[in-house]
Amino acid sequence: MNRLSFLLFVFAFGLTMLSNTTLSYTRSTWIRNLLHDKNDLIVHCKSTRQDMGYHRVHPTGSYNLLIDVDDYDEFFWCHLWQGPNFKHHQVFKVADGNVWEAREDGIYLSEILDVQHLGQSVFV
């Protein structure tokens, strides 16, 4: 009986791990800080039901917004602040596969065309 209980436990544990990884799909949006040295970026993303909190992104760093597929019908937007005392502010809607880049001359958007290639960046 112990062997059967152990096998059932291993089977149930395997199903739990599978459902937490393979079956729960998330969509991804990246926000990259390509500003000059010591110019941090403050990122705050939210939807009508969820607040993802404030995140400080250092130069050459990035923030990955993961959205569960169940919540993907929600409208997500992000706020970016940068500059002296974070006085420069920008708000934009995010979508799956977007890569947003904060540069010295503005915000740029790229879309991931496939796993290995980024699309052309476009000034927003």
Short mmCIF file of N, CA and C in Angstrom, two decimals:
data_model
loop_
_atom_site.label_atom_id
_atom_site.label_comp_id
_atom_site.label_asym_id
_atom_site.label_seq_id
_atom_site.Cartn_x
_atom_site.Cartn_y
_atom_site.Cartn_z
N MET A 1 0.81 -1.20 0.00
CA MET A 1 0.00 0.00 0.00
C MET A 1 0.86 1.27 0.00
N ASN A 2 2.01 1.25 0.67
CA ASN A 2 2.90 2.41 0.67
C ASN A 2 3.39 2.75 -0.72
N ARG A 3 3.70 1.74 -1.50
CA ARG A 3 4.20 1.96 -2.86
C ARG A 3 3.12 2.62 -3.72
N LEU A 4 1.88 2.18 -3.58
CA LEU A 4 0.78 2.77 -4.34
C LEU A 4 0.55 4.23 -3.93
N SER A 5 0.62 4.50 -2.65
CA SER A 5 0.45 5.87 -2.16
C SER A 5 1.56 6.76 -2.69
N PHE A 6 2.79 6.24 -2.69
CA PHE A 6 3.92 7.00 -3.19
C PHE A 6 3.77 7.30 -4.68
N LEU A 7 3.35 6.32 -5.46
CA LEU A 7 3.16 6.52 -6.89
C LEU A 7 2.05 7.53 -7.17
N LEU A 8 0.96 7.47 -6.40
CA LEU A 8 -0.12 8.45 -6.57
C LEU A 8 0.37 9.85 -6.21
N PHE A 9 1.20 9.96 -5.16
CA PHE A 9 1.74 11.26 -4.78
C PHE A 9 2.63 11.82 -5.90
N VAL A 10 3.52 10.99 -6.44
CA VAL A 10 4.40 11.43 -7.51
C VAL A 10 3.60 11.84 -8.74
N PHE A 11 2.57 11.09 -9.09
CA PHE A 11 1.72 11.42 -10.23
C PHE A 11 1.00 12.76 -10.01
N ALA A 12 0.41 12.94 -8.82
CA ALA A 12 -0.30 14.19 -8.51
C ALA A 12 0.67 15.38 -8.51
N PHE A 13 1.86 15.19 -7.96
CA PHE A 13 2.85 16.25 -7.93
C PHE A 13 3.27 16.63 -9.36
N GLY A 14 3.48 15.62 -10.19
CA GLY A 14 3.84 15.88 -11.59
C GLY A 14 2.76 16.65 -12.33
N LEU A 15 1.51 16.30 -12.11
CA LEU A 15 0.41 17.03 -12.75
C LEU A 15 0.36 18.47 -12.27
N THR A 16 0.59 18.68 -10.98
CA THR A 16 0.59 20.04 -10.43
C THR A 16 1.70 20.87 -11.06
N MET A 17 2.88 20.32 -11.14
CA MET A 17 4.00 21.05 -11.74
C MET A 17 3.74 21.32 -13.22
N LEU A 18 3.16 20.38 -13.92
CA LEU A 18 2.85 20.57 -15.34
C LEU A 18 1.84 21.68 -15.52
N SER A 19 0.82 21.73 -14.68
CA SER A 19 -0.21 22.76 -14.82
C SER A 19 0.34 24.13 -14.48
N ASN A 20 1.35 24.22 -13.62
CA ASN A 20 1.91 25.51 -13.25
C ASN A 20 2.91 26.02 -14.28
N THR A 21 3.36 25.17 -15.18
CA THR A 21 4.35 25.62 -16.15
C THR A 21 3.80 25.60 -17.56
N THR A 22 3.47 24.45 -18.06
CA THR A 22 3.11 24.30 -19.46
C THR A 22 1.73 24.84 -19.76
N LEU A 23 0.78 24.57 -18.91
CA LEU A 23 -0.60 24.90 -19.21
C LEU A 23 -0.98 26.33 -18.84
N SER A 24 -0.23 26.97 -17.95
CA SER A 24 -0.54 28.35 -17.61
C SER A 24 0.32 29.26 -18.48
N TYR A 25 -0.28 29.85 -19.47
CA TYR A 25 0.42 30.64 -20.46
C TYR A 25 0.41 32.10 -20.08
N THR A 26 1.53 32.76 -20.23
CA THR A 26 1.59 34.20 -19.98
C THR A 26 2.06 34.91 -21.25
N ARG A 27 1.67 36.14 -21.35
CA ARG A 27 2.12 37.00 -22.44
C ARG A 27 3.13 37.97 -21.87
N SER A 28 4.04 38.43 -22.70
CA SER A 28 5.18 39.17 -22.20
C SER A 28 5.37 40.48 -22.95
N THR A 29 5.70 41.53 -22.20
CA THR A 29 6.07 42.83 -22.74
C THR A 29 7.34 43.27 -22.02
N TRP A 30 8.31 43.76 -22.76
CA TRP A 30 9.57 44.20 -22.18
C TRP A 30 9.68 45.71 -22.25
N ILE A 31 10.23 46.30 -21.20
CA ILE A 31 10.55 47.73 -21.17
C ILE A 31 12.03 47.83 -20.83
N ARG A 32 12.80 48.42 -21.75
CA ARG A 32 14.26 48.49 -21.61
C ARG A 32 14.71 49.91 -21.36
N ASN A 33 15.69 50.06 -20.49
CA ASN A 33 16.28 51.37 -20.22
C ASN A 33 17.58 51.49 -21.00
N LEU A 34 17.54 52.29 -22.08
CA LEU A 34 18.73 52.55 -22.88
C LEU A 34 19.21 53.99 -22.70
N LEU A 35 18.90 54.56 -21.53
CA LEU A 35 19.33 55.92 -21.21
C LEU A 35 20.81 55.91 -20.82
N HIS A 36 21.42 57.11 -20.78
CA HIS A 36 22.82 57.23 -20.39
C HIS A 36 23.03 56.81 -18.94
N ASP A 37 24.29 56.65 -18.58
CA ASP A 37 24.64 56.22 -17.22
C ASP A 37 23.95 57.07 -16.16
N LYS A 38 23.57 56.43 -15.09
CA LYS A 38 22.96 57.04 -13.90
C LYS A 38 21.58 57.63 -14.17
N ASN A 39 20.97 57.34 -15.30
CA ASN A 39 19.62 57.79 -15.59
C ASN A 39 18.66 56.62 -15.40
N ASP A 40 18.16 56.49 -14.18
CA ASP A 40 17.22 55.42 -13.91
C ASP A 40 15.86 55.73 -14.53
N LEU A 41 15.09 54.69 -14.69
CA LEU A 41 13.75 54.77 -15.26
C LEU A 41 12.79 54.21 -14.22
N ILE A 42 11.71 54.90 -13.97
CA ILE A 42 10.65 54.38 -13.09
C ILE A 42 9.53 53.87 -13.98
N VAL A 43 9.12 52.63 -13.77
CA VAL A 43 8.08 51.97 -14.56
C VAL A 43 6.92 51.61 -13.64
N HIS A 44 5.72 51.95 -14.06
CA HIS A 44 4.51 51.58 -13.32
C HIS A 44 3.47 51.10 -14.33
N CYS A 45 3.18 49.81 -14.32
CA CYS A 45 2.20 49.24 -15.24
C CYS A 45 0.97 48.80 -14.47
N LYS A 46 -0.19 48.96 -15.11
CA LYS A 46 -1.44 48.58 -14.45
C LYS A 46 -2.54 48.35 -15.47
N SER A 47 -3.61 47.77 -14.99
CA SER A 47 -4.81 47.59 -15.79
C SER A 47 -5.98 48.10 -14.96
N THR A 48 -7.18 47.83 -15.43
CA THR A 48 -8.35 48.26 -14.67
C THR A 48 -8.52 47.45 -13.39
N ARG A 49 -7.96 46.23 -13.36
CA ARG A 49 -8.10 45.36 -12.18
C ARG A 49 -6.79 45.08 -11.45
N GLN A 50 -5.65 45.29 -12.09
CA GLN A 50 -4.37 44.93 -11.49
C GLN A 50 -3.41 46.10 -11.50
N ASP A 51 -2.64 46.20 -10.43
CA ASP A 51 -1.57 47.19 -10.34
C ASP A 51 -0.27 46.41 -10.15
N MET A 52 0.63 46.52 -11.11
CA MET A 52 1.87 45.75 -11.07
C MET A 52 2.95 46.42 -10.22
N GLY A 53 2.68 47.58 -9.69
CA GLY A 53 3.62 48.25 -8.80
C GLY A 53 4.64 49.09 -9.55
N TYR A 54 5.44 49.80 -8.76
CA TYR A 54 6.49 50.66 -9.30
C TYR A 54 7.81 49.89 -9.32
N HIS A 55 8.57 50.07 -10.40
CA HIS A 55 9.85 49.38 -10.55
C HIS A 55 10.89 50.37 -11.05
N ARG A 56 12.05 50.34 -10.43
CA ARG A 56 13.16 51.19 -10.86
C ARG A 56 14.07 50.34 -11.74
N VAL A 57 14.31 50.84 -12.96
CA VAL A 57 15.13 50.11 -13.93
C VAL A 57 16.39 50.94 -14.19
N HIS A 58 17.53 50.35 -13.89
CA HIS A 58 18.82 51.02 -14.08
C HIS A 58 19.21 50.98 -15.56
N PRO A 59 20.14 51.85 -15.99
CA PRO A 59 20.59 51.84 -17.38
C PRO A 59 21.06 50.46 -17.81
N THR A 60 20.72 50.09 -19.02
CA THR A 60 20.96 48.78 -19.65
C THR A 60 20.12 47.67 -19.03
N GLY A 61 19.27 48.01 -18.07
CA GLY A 61 18.39 47.01 -17.46
C GLY A 61 17.05 46.97 -18.16
N SER A 62 16.20 46.05 -17.74
CA SER A 62 14.88 45.93 -18.34
C SER A 62 13.87 45.44 -17.32
N TYR A 63 12.61 45.67 -17.63
CA TYR A 63 11.49 45.20 -16.82
C TYR A 63 10.61 44.35 -17.74
N ASN A 64 10.25 43.16 -17.27
CA ASN A 64 9.41 42.26 -18.06
C ASN A 64 8.03 42.20 -17.41
N LEU A 65 7.03 42.68 -18.12
CA LEU A 65 5.65 42.62 -17.66
C LEU A 65 5.04 41.32 -18.16
N LEU A 66 4.68 40.44 -17.23
CA LEU A 66 4.06 39.16 -17.57
C LEU A 66 2.58 39.24 -17.26
N ILE A 67 1.75 38.93 -18.24
CA ILE A 67 0.30 38.99 -18.09
C ILE A 67 -0.25 37.59 -18.30
N ASP A 68 -0.98 37.07 -17.31
CA ASP A 68 -1.62 35.77 -17.47
C ASP A 68 -2.61 35.82 -18.61
N VAL A 69 -2.72 34.72 -19.33
CA VAL A 69 -3.62 34.67 -20.49
C VAL A 69 -5.07 34.92 -20.06
N ASP A 70 -5.43 34.56 -18.83
CA ASP A 70 -6.79 34.80 -18.35
C ASP A 70 -7.08 36.29 -18.21
N ASP A 71 -6.03 37.07 -17.95
CA ASP A 71 -6.19 38.51 -17.76
C ASP A 71 -5.88 39.30 -19.01
N TYR A 72 -5.60 38.62 -20.12
CA TYR A 72 -5.12 39.32 -21.31
C TYR A 72 -6.19 40.19 -21.96
N ASP A 73 -7.45 39.92 -21.68
CA ASP A 73 -8.49 40.76 -22.25
C ASP A 73 -8.53 42.14 -21.61
N GLU A 74 -7.79 42.29 -20.53
CA GLU A 74 -7.72 43.59 -19.86
C GLU A 74 -6.86 44.55 -20.67
N PHE A 75 -7.08 45.82 -20.47
CA PHE A 75 -6.32 46.88 -21.10
C PHE A 75 -5.18 47.25 -20.15
N PHE A 76 -3.94 46.99 -20.54
CA PHE A 76 -2.78 47.34 -19.72
C PHE A 76 -2.09 48.56 -20.29
N TRP A 77 -1.62 49.43 -19.41
CA TRP A 77 -0.84 50.57 -19.83
C TRP A 77 0.30 50.76 -18.83
N CYS A 78 1.33 51.44 -19.27
CA CYS A 78 2.50 51.69 -18.42
C CYS A 78 2.84 53.17 -18.41
N HIS A 79 3.34 53.61 -17.29
CA HIS A 79 3.87 54.96 -17.11
C HIS A 79 5.38 54.84 -17.00
N LEU A 80 6.11 55.74 -17.65
CA LEU A 80 7.56 55.82 -17.51
C LEU A 80 7.92 57.23 -17.05
N TRP A 81 8.84 57.29 -16.09
CA TRP A 81 9.38 58.57 -15.64
C TRP A 81 10.89 58.49 -15.72
N GLN A 82 11.51 59.60 -16.14
CA GLN A 82 12.97 59.67 -16.18
C GLN A 82 13.40 61.12 -16.14
N GLY A 83 14.69 61.33 -16.05
CA GLY A 83 15.24 62.67 -16.03
C GLY A 83 15.44 63.19 -14.63
N PRO A 84 15.90 64.45 -14.50
CA PRO A 84 16.11 65.04 -13.18
C PRO A 84 14.80 65.04 -12.38
N ASN A 85 14.86 64.48 -11.21
CA ASN A 85 13.68 64.35 -10.34
C ASN A 85 12.52 63.62 -11.04
N PHE A 86 12.83 62.83 -12.05
CA PHE A 86 11.84 62.03 -12.80
C PHE A 86 10.69 62.90 -13.31
N LYS A 87 11.03 64.08 -13.84
CA LYS A 87 10.00 65.01 -14.29
C LYS A 87 9.46 64.69 -15.69
N HIS A 88 10.19 63.91 -16.51
CA HIS A 88 9.72 63.54 -17.84
C HIS A 88 8.85 62.29 -17.72
N HIS A 89 7.65 62.36 -18.28
CA HIS A 89 6.66 61.31 -18.08
C HIS A 89 6.03 60.91 -19.41
N GLN A 90 5.79 59.62 -19.57
CA GLN A 90 5.15 59.11 -20.79
C GLN A 90 4.22 57.96 -20.39
N VAL A 91 3.06 57.86 -21.04
CA VAL A 91 2.10 56.79 -20.80
C VAL A 91 1.80 56.12 -22.14
N PHE A 92 1.70 54.79 -22.14
CA PHE A 92 1.40 54.08 -23.38
C PHE A 92 0.72 52.75 -23.06
N LYS A 93 -0.04 52.27 -24.04
CA LYS A 93 -0.70 50.97 -23.94
C LYS A 93 0.30 49.88 -24.32
N VAL A 94 0.24 48.75 -23.61
CA VAL A 94 1.16 47.65 -23.92
C VAL A 94 0.39 46.48 -24.50
N ALA A 95 1.09 45.71 -25.33
CA ALA A 95 0.51 44.52 -25.96
C ALA A 95 1.54 43.41 -25.95
N ASP A 96 1.09 42.19 -26.15
CA ASP A 96 1.97 41.03 -26.15
C ASP A 96 3.03 41.15 -27.23
N GLY A 97 4.26 40.89 -26.86
CA GLY A 97 5.35 40.89 -27.82
C GLY A 97 5.99 42.25 -28.03
N ASN A 98 5.48 43.28 -27.38
CA ASN A 98 6.09 44.60 -27.53
C ASN A 98 7.40 44.68 -26.75
N VAL A 99 8.34 45.41 -27.31
CA VAL A 99 9.56 45.77 -26.60
C VAL A 99 9.64 47.28 -26.66
N TRP A 100 9.51 47.93 -25.51
CA TRP A 100 9.57 49.38 -25.42
C TRP A 100 10.97 49.76 -24.95
N GLU A 101 11.55 50.79 -25.58
CA GLU A 101 12.90 51.23 -25.24
C GLU A 101 12.87 52.71 -24.89
N ALA A 102 13.34 53.04 -23.69
CA ALA A 102 13.49 54.43 -23.29
C ALA A 102 14.88 54.88 -23.69
N ARG A 103 14.95 55.85 -24.60
CA ARG A 103 16.22 56.41 -25.06
C ARG A 103 16.24 57.89 -24.73
N GLU A 104 17.38 58.50 -24.91
CA GLU A 104 17.53 59.93 -24.58
C GLU A 104 16.59 60.81 -25.40
N ASP A 105 16.28 60.40 -26.61
CA ASP A 105 15.44 61.24 -27.47
C ASP A 105 13.98 60.78 -27.53
N GLY A 106 13.59 59.85 -26.67
CA GLY A 106 12.18 59.46 -26.63
C GLY A 106 11.98 57.98 -26.37
N ILE A 107 10.73 57.55 -26.56
CA ILE A 107 10.32 56.16 -26.35
C ILE A 107 10.19 55.50 -27.72
N TYR A 108 10.73 54.31 -27.84
CA TYR A 108 10.68 53.55 -29.09
C TYR A 108 9.97 52.23 -28.86
N LEU A 109 9.30 51.75 -29.89
CA LEU A 109 8.55 50.50 -29.83
C LEU A 109 9.07 49.53 -30.88
N SER A 110 9.31 48.30 -30.48
CA SER A 110 9.62 47.21 -31.39
C SER A 110 8.65 46.08 -31.11
N GLU A 111 8.36 45.28 -32.10
CA GLU A 111 7.58 44.08 -31.89
C GLU A 111 8.47 42.88 -32.16
N ILE A 112 8.32 41.83 -31.38
CA ILE A 112 9.10 40.63 -31.60
C ILE A 112 8.48 39.88 -32.77
N LEU A 113 9.25 39.72 -33.84
CA LEU A 113 8.76 39.01 -35.01
C LEU A 113 8.84 37.51 -34.82
N ASP A 114 9.88 37.04 -34.19
CA ASP A 114 10.01 35.64 -33.81
C ASP A 114 10.99 35.58 -32.65
N VAL A 115 11.33 34.40 -32.23
CA VAL A 115 12.15 34.24 -31.03
C VAL A 115 13.53 34.87 -31.19
N GLN A 116 14.08 34.91 -32.38
CA GLN A 116 15.45 35.38 -32.57
C GLN A 116 15.57 36.80 -33.10
N HIS A 117 14.49 37.40 -33.57
CA HIS A 117 14.62 38.70 -34.23
C HIS A 117 13.65 39.72 -33.63
N LEU A 118 14.14 40.91 -33.49
CA LEU A 118 13.29 42.03 -33.11
C LEU A 118 12.92 42.80 -34.37
N GLY A 119 11.73 43.36 -34.35
CA GLY A 119 11.33 44.22 -35.45
C GLY A 119 12.07 45.54 -35.39
N GLN A 120 11.90 46.35 -36.41
CA GLN A 120 12.52 47.67 -36.46
C GLN A 120 11.92 48.56 -35.37
N SER A 121 12.76 49.27 -34.63
CA SER A 121 12.27 50.20 -33.60
C SER A 121 11.62 51.41 -34.27
N VAL A 122 10.53 51.88 -33.69
CA VAL A 122 9.79 53.02 -34.23
C VAL A 122 9.62 54.03 -33.10
N PHE A 123 9.95 55.28 -33.37
CA PHE A 123 9.79 56.36 -32.38
C PHE A 123 8.30 56.56 -32.11
N VAL A 124 7.96 56.68 -30.83
CA VAL A 124 6.55 56.86 -30.45
C VAL A 124 6.37 58.29 -29.96
#
